CSV table of C-alpha atoms (C1' of nucleotides) in Angstrom, one decimal:
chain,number,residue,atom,x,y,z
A,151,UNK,CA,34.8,120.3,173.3
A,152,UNK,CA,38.2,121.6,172.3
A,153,UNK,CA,40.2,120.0,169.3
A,154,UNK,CA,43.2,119.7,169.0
A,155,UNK,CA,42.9,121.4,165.6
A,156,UNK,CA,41.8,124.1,167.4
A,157,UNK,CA,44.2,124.3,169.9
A,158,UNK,CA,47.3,123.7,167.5
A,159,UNK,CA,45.2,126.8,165.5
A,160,UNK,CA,45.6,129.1,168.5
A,161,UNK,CA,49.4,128.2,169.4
A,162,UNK,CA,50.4,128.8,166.3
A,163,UNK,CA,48.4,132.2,165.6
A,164,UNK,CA,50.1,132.9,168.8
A,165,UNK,CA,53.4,132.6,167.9
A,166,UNK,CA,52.8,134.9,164.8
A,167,UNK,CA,51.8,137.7,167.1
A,168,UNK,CA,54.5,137.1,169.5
A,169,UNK,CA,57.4,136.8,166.5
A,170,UNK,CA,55.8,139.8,164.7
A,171,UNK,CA,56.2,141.9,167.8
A,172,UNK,CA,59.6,140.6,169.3
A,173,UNK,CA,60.7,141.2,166.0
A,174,UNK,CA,59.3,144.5,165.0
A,175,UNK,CA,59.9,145.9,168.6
A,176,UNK,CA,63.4,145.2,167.7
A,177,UNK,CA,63.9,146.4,164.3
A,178,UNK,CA,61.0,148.0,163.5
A,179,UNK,CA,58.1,146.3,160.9
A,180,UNK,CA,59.5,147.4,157.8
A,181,UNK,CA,63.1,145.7,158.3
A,182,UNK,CA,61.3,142.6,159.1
A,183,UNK,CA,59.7,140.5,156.3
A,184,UNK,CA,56.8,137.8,156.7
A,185,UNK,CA,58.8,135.2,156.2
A,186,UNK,CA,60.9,135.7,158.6
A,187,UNK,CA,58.0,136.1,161.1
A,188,UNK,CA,56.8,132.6,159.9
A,189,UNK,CA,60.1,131.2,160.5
A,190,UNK,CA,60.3,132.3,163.7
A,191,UNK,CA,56.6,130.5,164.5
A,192,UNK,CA,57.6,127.6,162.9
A,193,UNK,CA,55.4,127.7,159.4
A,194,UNK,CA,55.4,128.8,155.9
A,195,UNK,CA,55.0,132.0,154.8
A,196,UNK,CA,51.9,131.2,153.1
A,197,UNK,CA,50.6,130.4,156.0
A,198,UNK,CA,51.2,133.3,157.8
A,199,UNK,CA,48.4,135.0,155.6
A,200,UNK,CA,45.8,132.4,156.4
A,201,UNK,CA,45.6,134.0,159.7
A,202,UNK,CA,46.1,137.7,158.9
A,203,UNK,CA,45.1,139.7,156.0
A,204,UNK,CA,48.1,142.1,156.0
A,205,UNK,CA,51.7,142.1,157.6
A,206,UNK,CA,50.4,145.0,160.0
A,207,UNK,CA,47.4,142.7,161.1
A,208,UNK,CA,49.3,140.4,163.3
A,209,UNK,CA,50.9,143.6,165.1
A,210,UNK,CA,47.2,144.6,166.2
A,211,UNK,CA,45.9,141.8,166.7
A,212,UNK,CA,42.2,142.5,167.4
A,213,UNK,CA,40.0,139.8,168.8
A,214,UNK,CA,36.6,140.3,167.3
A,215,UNK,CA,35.2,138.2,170.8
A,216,UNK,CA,36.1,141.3,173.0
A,217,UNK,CA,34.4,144.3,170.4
A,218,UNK,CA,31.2,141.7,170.5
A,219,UNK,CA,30.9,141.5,174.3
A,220,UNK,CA,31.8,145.2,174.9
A,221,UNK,CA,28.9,145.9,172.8
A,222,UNK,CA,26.7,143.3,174.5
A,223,UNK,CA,27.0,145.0,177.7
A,224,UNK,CA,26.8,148.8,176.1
A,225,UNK,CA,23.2,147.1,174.8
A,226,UNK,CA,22.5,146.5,178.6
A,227,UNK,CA,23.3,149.8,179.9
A,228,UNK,CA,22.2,152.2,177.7
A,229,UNK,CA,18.5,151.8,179.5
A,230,UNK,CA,19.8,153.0,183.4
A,231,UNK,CA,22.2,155.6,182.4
A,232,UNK,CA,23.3,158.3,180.3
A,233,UNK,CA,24.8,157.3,177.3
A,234,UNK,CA,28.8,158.2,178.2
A,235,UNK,CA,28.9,156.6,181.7
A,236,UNK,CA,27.3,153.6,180.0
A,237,UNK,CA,30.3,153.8,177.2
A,238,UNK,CA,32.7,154.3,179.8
A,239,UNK,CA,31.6,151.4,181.7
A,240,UNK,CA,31.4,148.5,178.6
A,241,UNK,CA,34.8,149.5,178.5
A,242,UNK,CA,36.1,147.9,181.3
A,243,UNK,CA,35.5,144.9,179.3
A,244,UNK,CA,39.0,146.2,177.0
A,245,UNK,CA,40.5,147.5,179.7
A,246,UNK,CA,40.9,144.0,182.0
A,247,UNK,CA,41.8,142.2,178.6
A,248,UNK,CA,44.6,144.9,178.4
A,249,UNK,CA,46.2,144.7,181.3
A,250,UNK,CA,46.3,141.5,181.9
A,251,UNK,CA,48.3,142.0,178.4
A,252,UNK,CA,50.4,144.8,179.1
A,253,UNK,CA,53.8,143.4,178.0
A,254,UNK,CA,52.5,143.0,174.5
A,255,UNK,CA,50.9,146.4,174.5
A,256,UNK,CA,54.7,147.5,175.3
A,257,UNK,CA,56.3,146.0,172.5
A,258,UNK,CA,53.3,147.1,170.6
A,259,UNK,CA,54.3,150.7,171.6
A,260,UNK,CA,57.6,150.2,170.8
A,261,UNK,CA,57.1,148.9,167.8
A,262,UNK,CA,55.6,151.6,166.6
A,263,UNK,CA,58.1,154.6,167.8
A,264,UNK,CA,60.1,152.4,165.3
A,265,UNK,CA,57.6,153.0,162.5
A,266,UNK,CA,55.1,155.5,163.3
A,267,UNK,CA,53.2,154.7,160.5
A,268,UNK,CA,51.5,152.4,162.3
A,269,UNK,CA,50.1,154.6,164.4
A,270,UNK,CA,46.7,155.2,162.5
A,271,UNK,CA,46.6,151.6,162.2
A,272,UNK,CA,46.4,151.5,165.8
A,273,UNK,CA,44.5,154.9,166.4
A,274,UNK,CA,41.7,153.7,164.4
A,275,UNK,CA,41.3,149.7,164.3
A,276,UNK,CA,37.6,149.9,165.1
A,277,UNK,CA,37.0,152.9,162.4
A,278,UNK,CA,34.1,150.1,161.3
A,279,UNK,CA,33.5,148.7,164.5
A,280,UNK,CA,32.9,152.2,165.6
A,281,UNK,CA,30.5,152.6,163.2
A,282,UNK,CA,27.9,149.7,164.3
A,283,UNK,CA,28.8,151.1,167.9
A,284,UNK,CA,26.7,154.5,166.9
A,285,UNK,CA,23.7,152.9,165.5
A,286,UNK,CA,23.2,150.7,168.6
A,287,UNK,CA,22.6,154.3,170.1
A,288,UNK,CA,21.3,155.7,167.5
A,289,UNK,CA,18.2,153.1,167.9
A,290,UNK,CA,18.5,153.7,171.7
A,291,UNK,CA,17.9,157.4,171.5
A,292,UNK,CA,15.7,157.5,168.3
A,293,UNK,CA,18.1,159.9,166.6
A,294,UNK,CA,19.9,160.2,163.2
A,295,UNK,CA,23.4,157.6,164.0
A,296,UNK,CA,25.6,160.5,161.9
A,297,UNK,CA,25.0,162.7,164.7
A,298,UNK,CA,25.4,162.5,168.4
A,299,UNK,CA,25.9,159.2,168.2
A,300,UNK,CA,28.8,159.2,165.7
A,301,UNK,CA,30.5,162.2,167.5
A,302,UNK,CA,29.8,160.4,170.8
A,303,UNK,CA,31.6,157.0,169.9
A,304,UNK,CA,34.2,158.9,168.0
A,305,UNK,CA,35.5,160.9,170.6
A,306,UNK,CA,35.4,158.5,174.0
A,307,UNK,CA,36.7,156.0,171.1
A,308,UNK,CA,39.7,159.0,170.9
A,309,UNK,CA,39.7,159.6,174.6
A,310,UNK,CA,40.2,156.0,175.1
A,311,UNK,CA,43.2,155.7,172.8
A,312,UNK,CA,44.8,158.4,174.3
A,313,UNK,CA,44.6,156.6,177.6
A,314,UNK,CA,45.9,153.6,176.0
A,315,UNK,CA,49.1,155.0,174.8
A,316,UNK,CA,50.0,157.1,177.8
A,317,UNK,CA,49.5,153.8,179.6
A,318,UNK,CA,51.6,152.0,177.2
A,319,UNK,CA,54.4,154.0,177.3
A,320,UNK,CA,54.3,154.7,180.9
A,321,UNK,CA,58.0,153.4,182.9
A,322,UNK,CA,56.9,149.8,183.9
A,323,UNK,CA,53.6,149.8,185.3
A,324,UNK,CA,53.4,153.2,186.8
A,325,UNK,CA,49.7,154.3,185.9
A,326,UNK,CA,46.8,151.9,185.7
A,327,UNK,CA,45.2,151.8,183.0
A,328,UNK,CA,41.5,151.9,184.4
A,329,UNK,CA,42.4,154.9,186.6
A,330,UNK,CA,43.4,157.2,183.1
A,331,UNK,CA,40.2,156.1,181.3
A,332,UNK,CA,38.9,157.2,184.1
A,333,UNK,CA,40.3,160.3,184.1
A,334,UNK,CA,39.9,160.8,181.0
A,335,UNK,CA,36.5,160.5,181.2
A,336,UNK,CA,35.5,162.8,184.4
A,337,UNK,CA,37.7,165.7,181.8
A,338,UNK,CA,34.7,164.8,179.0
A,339,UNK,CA,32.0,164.8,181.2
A,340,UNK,CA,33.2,168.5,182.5
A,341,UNK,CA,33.2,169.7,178.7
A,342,UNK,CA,36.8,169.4,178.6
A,343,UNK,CA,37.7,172.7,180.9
A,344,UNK,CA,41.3,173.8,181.3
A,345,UNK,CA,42.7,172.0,183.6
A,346,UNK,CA,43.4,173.9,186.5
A,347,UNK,CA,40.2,176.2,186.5
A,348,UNK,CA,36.8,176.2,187.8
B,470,UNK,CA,59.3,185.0,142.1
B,471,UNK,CA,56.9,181.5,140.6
B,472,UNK,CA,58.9,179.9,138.8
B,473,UNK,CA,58.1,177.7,135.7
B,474,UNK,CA,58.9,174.4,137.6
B,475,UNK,CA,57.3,174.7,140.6
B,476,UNK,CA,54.5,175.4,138.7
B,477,UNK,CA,54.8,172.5,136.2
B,478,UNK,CA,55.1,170.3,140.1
B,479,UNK,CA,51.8,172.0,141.3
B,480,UNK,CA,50.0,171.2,137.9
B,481,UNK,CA,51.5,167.7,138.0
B,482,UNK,CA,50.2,166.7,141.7
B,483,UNK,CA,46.7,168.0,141.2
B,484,UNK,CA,46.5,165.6,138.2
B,485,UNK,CA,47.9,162.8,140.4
B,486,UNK,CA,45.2,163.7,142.7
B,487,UNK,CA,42.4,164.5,140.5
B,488,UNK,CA,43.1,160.9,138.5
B,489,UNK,CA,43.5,158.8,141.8
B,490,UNK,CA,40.3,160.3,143.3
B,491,UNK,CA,38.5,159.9,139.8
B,492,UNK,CA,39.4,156.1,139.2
B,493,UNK,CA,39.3,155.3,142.8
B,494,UNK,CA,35.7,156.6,143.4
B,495,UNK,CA,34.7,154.3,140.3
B,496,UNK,CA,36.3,151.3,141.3
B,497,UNK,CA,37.6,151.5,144.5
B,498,UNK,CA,41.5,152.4,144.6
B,499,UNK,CA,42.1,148.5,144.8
B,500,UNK,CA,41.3,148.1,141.4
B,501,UNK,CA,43.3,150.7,140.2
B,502,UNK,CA,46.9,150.6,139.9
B,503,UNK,CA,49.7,153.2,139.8
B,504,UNK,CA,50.2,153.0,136.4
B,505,UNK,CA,46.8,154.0,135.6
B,506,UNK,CA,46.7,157.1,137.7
B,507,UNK,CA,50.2,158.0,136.3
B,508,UNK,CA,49.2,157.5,132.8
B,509,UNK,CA,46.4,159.2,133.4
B,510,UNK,CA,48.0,162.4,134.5
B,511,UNK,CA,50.7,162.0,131.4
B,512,UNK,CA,54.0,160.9,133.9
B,513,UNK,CA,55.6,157.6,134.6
B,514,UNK,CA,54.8,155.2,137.2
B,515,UNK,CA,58.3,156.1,139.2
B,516,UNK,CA,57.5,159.7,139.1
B,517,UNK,CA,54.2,159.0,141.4
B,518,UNK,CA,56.5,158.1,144.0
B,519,UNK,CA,58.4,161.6,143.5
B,520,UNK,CA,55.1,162.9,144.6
B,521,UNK,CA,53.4,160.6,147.0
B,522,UNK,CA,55.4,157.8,149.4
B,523,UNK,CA,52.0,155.7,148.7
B,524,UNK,CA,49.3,154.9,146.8
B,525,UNK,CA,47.1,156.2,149.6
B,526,UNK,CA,48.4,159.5,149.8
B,527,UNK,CA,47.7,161.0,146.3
B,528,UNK,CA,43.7,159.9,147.6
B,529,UNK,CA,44.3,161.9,150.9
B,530,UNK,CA,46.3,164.6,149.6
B,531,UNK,CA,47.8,166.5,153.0
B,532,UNK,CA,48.8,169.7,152.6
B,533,UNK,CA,51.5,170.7,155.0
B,534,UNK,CA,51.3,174.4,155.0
B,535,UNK,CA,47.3,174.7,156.3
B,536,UNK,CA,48.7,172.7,158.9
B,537,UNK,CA,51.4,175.0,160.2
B,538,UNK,CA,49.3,178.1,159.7
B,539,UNK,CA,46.1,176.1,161.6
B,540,UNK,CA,49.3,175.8,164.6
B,541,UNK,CA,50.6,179.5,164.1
B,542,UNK,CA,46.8,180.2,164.6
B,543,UNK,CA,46.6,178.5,167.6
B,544,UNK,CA,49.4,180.0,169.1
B,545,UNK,CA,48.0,183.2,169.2
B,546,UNK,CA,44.8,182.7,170.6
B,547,UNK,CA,45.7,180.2,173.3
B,548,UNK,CA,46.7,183.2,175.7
B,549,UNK,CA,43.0,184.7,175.2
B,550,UNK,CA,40.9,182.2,175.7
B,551,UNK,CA,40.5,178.9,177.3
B,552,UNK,CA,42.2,176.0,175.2
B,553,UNK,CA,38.7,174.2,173.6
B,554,UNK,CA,37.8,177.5,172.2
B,555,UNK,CA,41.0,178.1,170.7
B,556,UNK,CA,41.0,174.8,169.2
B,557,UNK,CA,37.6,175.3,167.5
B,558,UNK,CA,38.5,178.5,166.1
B,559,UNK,CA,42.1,177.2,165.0
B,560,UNK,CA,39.8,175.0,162.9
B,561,UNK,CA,38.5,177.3,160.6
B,562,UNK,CA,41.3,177.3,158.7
B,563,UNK,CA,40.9,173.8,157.8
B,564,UNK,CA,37.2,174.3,157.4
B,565,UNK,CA,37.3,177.0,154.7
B,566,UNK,CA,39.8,175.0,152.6
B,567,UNK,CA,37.2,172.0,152.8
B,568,UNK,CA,34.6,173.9,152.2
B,569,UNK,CA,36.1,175.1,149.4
B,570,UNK,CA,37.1,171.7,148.0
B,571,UNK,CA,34.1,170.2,148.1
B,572,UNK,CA,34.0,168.0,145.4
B,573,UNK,CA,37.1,166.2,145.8
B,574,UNK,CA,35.8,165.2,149.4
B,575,UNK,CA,32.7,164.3,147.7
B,576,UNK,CA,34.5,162.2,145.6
B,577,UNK,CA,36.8,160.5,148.9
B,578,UNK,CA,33.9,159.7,150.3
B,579,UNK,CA,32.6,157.6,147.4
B,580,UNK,CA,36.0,155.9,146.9
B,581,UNK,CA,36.1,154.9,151.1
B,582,UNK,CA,32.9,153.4,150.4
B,583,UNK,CA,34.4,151.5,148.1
B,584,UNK,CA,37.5,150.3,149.8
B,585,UNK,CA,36.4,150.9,153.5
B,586,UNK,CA,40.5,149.7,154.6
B,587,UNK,CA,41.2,153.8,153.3
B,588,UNK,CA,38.8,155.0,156.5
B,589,UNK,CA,41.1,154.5,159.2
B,590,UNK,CA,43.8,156.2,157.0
B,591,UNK,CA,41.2,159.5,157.0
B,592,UNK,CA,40.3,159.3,160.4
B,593,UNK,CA,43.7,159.6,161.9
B,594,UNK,CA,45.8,161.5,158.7
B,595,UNK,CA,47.2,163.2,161.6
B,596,UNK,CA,48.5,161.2,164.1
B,597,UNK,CA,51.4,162.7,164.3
B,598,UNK,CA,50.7,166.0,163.5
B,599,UNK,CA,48.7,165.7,167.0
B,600,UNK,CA,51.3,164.9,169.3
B,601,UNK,CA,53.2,168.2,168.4
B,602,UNK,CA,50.0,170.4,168.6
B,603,UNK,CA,49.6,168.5,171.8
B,604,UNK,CA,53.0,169.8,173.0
B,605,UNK,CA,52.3,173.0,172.2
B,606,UNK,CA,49.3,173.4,174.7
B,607,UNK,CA,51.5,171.7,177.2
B,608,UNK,CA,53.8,174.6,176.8
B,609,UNK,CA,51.2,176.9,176.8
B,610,UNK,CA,49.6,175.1,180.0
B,611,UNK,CA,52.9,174.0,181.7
B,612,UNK,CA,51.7,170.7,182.1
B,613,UNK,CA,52.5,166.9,181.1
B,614,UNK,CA,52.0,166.9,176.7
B,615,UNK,CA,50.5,162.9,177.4
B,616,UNK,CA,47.5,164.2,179.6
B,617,UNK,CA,45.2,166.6,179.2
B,618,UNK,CA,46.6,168.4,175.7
B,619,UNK,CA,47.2,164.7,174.0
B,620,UNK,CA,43.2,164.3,175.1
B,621,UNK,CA,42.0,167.4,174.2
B,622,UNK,CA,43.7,167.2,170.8
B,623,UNK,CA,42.3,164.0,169.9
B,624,UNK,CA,39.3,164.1,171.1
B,625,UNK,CA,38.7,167.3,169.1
B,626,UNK,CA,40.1,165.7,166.1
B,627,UNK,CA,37.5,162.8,166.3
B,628,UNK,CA,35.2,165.7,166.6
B,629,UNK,CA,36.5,167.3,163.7
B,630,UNK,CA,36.7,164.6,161.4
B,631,UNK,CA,33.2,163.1,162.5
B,632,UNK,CA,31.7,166.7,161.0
B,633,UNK,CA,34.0,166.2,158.2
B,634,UNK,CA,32.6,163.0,157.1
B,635,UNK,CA,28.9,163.6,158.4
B,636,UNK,CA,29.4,166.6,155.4
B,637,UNK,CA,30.9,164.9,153.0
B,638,UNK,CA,28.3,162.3,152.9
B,639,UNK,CA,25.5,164.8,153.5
B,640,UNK,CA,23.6,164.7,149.7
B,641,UNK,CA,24.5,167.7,147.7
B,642,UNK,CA,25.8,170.5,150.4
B,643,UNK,CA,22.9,170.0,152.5
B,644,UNK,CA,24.9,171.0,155.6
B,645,UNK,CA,27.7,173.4,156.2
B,646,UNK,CA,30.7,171.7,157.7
B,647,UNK,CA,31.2,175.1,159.6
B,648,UNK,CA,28.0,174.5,161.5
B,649,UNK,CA,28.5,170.8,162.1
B,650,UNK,CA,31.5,171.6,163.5
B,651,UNK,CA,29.9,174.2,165.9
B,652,UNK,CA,27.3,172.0,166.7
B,653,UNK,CA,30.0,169.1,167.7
B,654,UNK,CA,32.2,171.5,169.8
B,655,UNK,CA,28.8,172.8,171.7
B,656,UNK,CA,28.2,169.4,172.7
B,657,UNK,CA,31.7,168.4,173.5
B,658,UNK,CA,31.7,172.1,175.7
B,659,UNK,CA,28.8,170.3,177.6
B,660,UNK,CA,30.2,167.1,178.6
B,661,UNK,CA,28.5,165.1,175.5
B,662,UNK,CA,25.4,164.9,177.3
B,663,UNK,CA,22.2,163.2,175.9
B,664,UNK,CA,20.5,164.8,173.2
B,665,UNK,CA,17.2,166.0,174.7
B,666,UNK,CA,18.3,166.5,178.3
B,667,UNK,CA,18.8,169.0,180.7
C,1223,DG,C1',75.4,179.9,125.5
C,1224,DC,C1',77.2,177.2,129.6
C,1225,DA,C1',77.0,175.1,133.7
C,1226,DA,C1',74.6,173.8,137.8
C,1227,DT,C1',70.4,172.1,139.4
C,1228,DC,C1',66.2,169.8,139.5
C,1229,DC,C1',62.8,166.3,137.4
C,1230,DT,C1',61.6,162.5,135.0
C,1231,DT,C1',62.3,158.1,133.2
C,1232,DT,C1',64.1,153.5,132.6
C,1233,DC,C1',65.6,149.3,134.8
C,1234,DA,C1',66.4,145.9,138.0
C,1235,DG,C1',65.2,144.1,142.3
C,1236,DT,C1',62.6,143.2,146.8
C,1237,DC,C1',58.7,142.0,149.1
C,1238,DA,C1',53.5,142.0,150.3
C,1239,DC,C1',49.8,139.6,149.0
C,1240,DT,C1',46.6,136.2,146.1
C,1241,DG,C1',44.6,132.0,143.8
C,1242,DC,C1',45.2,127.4,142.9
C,1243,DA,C1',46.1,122.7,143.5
C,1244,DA,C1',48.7,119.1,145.9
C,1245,DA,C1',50.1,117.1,150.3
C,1246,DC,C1',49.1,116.4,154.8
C,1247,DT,C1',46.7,116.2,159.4
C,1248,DT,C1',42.8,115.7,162.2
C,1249,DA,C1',37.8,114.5,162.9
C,1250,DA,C1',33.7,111.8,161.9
C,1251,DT,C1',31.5,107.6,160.4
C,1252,DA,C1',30.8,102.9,159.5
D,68,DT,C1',39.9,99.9,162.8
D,69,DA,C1',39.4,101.2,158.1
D,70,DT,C1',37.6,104.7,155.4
D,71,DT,C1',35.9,108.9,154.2
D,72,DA,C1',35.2,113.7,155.0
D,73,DA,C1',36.9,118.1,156.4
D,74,DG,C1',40.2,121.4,157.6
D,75,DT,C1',45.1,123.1,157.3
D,76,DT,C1',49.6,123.8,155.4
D,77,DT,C1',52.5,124.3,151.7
D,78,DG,C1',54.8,125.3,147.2
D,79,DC,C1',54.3,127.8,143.0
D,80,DA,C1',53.3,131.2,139.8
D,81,DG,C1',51.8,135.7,139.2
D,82,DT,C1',50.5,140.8,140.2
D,83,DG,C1',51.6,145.1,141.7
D,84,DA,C1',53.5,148.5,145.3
D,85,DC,C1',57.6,150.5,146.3
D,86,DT,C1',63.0,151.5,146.1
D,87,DG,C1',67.8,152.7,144.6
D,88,DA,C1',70.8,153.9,141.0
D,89,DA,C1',72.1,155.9,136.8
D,90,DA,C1',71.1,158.3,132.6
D,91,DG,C1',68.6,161.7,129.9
D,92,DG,C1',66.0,166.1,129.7
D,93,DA,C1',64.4,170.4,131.1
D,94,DT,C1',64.9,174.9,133.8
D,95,DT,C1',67.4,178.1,136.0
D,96,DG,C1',71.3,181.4,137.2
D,97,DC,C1',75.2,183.4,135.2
DNA sequence: GCAATCCTTTCAGTCACTGCAAACTTAATA
DNA sequence: TATTAAGTTTGCAGTGACTGAAAGGATTGC
């Protein structure tokens, strides 16, 4: 059953997200204050931080239901195949909820030509998540998680965000973002050889 | 010629950094203010922010010049070898100053432990510092800086800083982060396959 | 010694963020 | 429906990061 509480919870958590990114896309995050995002969405500054933690926050924007299911599915895989096809294919879970988002992603982008110091924020949002991500191989493999595991996530995590940005700030819709993981990928897999050579 | 003040500024910085990494790795840097650390290493609170632009940085503590002489490095070798190569060995630069700074990566360790928000800040210190040794590659490859140089850069800085923390958590100098970092670039050479397979 | 330069400090101000308690809205129960 | 319980929003007061400007002190070049 869905409440109304609920829904009037998710319209207005939207409207943060969408004022915080209009606006910082515009100006930049620093020349924009909270309370002028929660003006914009309709509520009191205090309440802009019962929904985020930090000012930055409602910029990302991370839905915890999307990192769960990704992992779900890595959990499935990791028994048929080798470990970085199976990470490239849980994936796919981010990579439908992103494109079916890609306007945001572009004022995210733009957002943060206008203050690149958000750019580790967005580089590394799943630092943590990452880490829970290596143990689940880790356990699957029966090896130390600091090890190939951690190197493992880390770097298709990298590979991944690299895709992410070039697909981001790509002219209107010109690359897909599936077919750049992609190739970013098949570049991995071939130990990362110039491009260009045998 | 060194003069007096430049060396008064050196001796001044290091005790920002040696008090923030000291009180943070007790308490976590959340429960330690500017003040403190400033009082701590005998200067006002304003004259922290003559030295750092946050509180974060005196805890990370970049230093510019190993990363123009790790990019001078590079420069040279790309023309003799194949790019992941020159990478790796661009990295020892950065690997003996670690090594030889030990104990303040000890202590960064304990203090992202204790305020785990500071980890994405560590993992992607260079964000920016990436795209331009991304371009240079593209220069040296004559191809597009967004594909495969803005990959191979980040994915070898995930590699990099997986090492990095894999040896600074490692109990007491167990594991050279010169080897880790071999062993990480071996199995990034090979396409990351599974540990234990052909 | 004098002047120019660079650093530090003080001060006042903005704004992110927090805990608390009151006001209000929605849901559950009788 | 009336009442109670639960969840949400808000104002308020407070801490502390960070900034700009101006004044005072130290260091350097002459």
């Amino acid at each position: 059953m869905v409440l109304r509480r609920d829904l009037k919870k998710q319209q207005t958590r939207d409207a943060l997200v969408d004022a915080a990114l209009r606006l910082a896309a515009e100006r930049g995050l620093d020349h924009v204050t909270v309370e002028e995002i929660s003006a914009e969405a309709g509520v009191s500054g205090r309440t802009f931080f019962n929904y985020f933690a930090t000012k930055d926050d409602a910029l990302l924007d991370e839905r915890p239901g999307d990192v769960a299911r990704m992992r779900r599915s890595l959990t499935e895989l990791l028994p048929k195949m080798p470990v970085l096809p199976a990470i490239h294919r849980s994936l796919l879970i981010f990579i439908a909820a992103m494109e079916a988002d890609r306007e945001r992603w572009v004022l995210r982008m733009r957002a943060i030509e206008k203050t690149p110091s958000l750019l580790p924020r967005l580089i590394n949002t799943g630092a943590q998540a990452e880490l829970e991500t290596a143990r689940l191989i880790a356990d699957h493999l029966g090896v130390d998680a600091a090890g190939y595991p951690a190197l493992v996530v880390g770097v298709t995590g990298a590979a991944f965000r690299v895709a992410l940005i070039r697909w981001a700030t790509a002219p209107d819709g010109a690359l897909s973002l599936g077919a750049l993981v992609d190739e970013a990928f098949t570049s991995l897999a071939q130990g990362l050889r110039d491009p260009g050579r045998p």
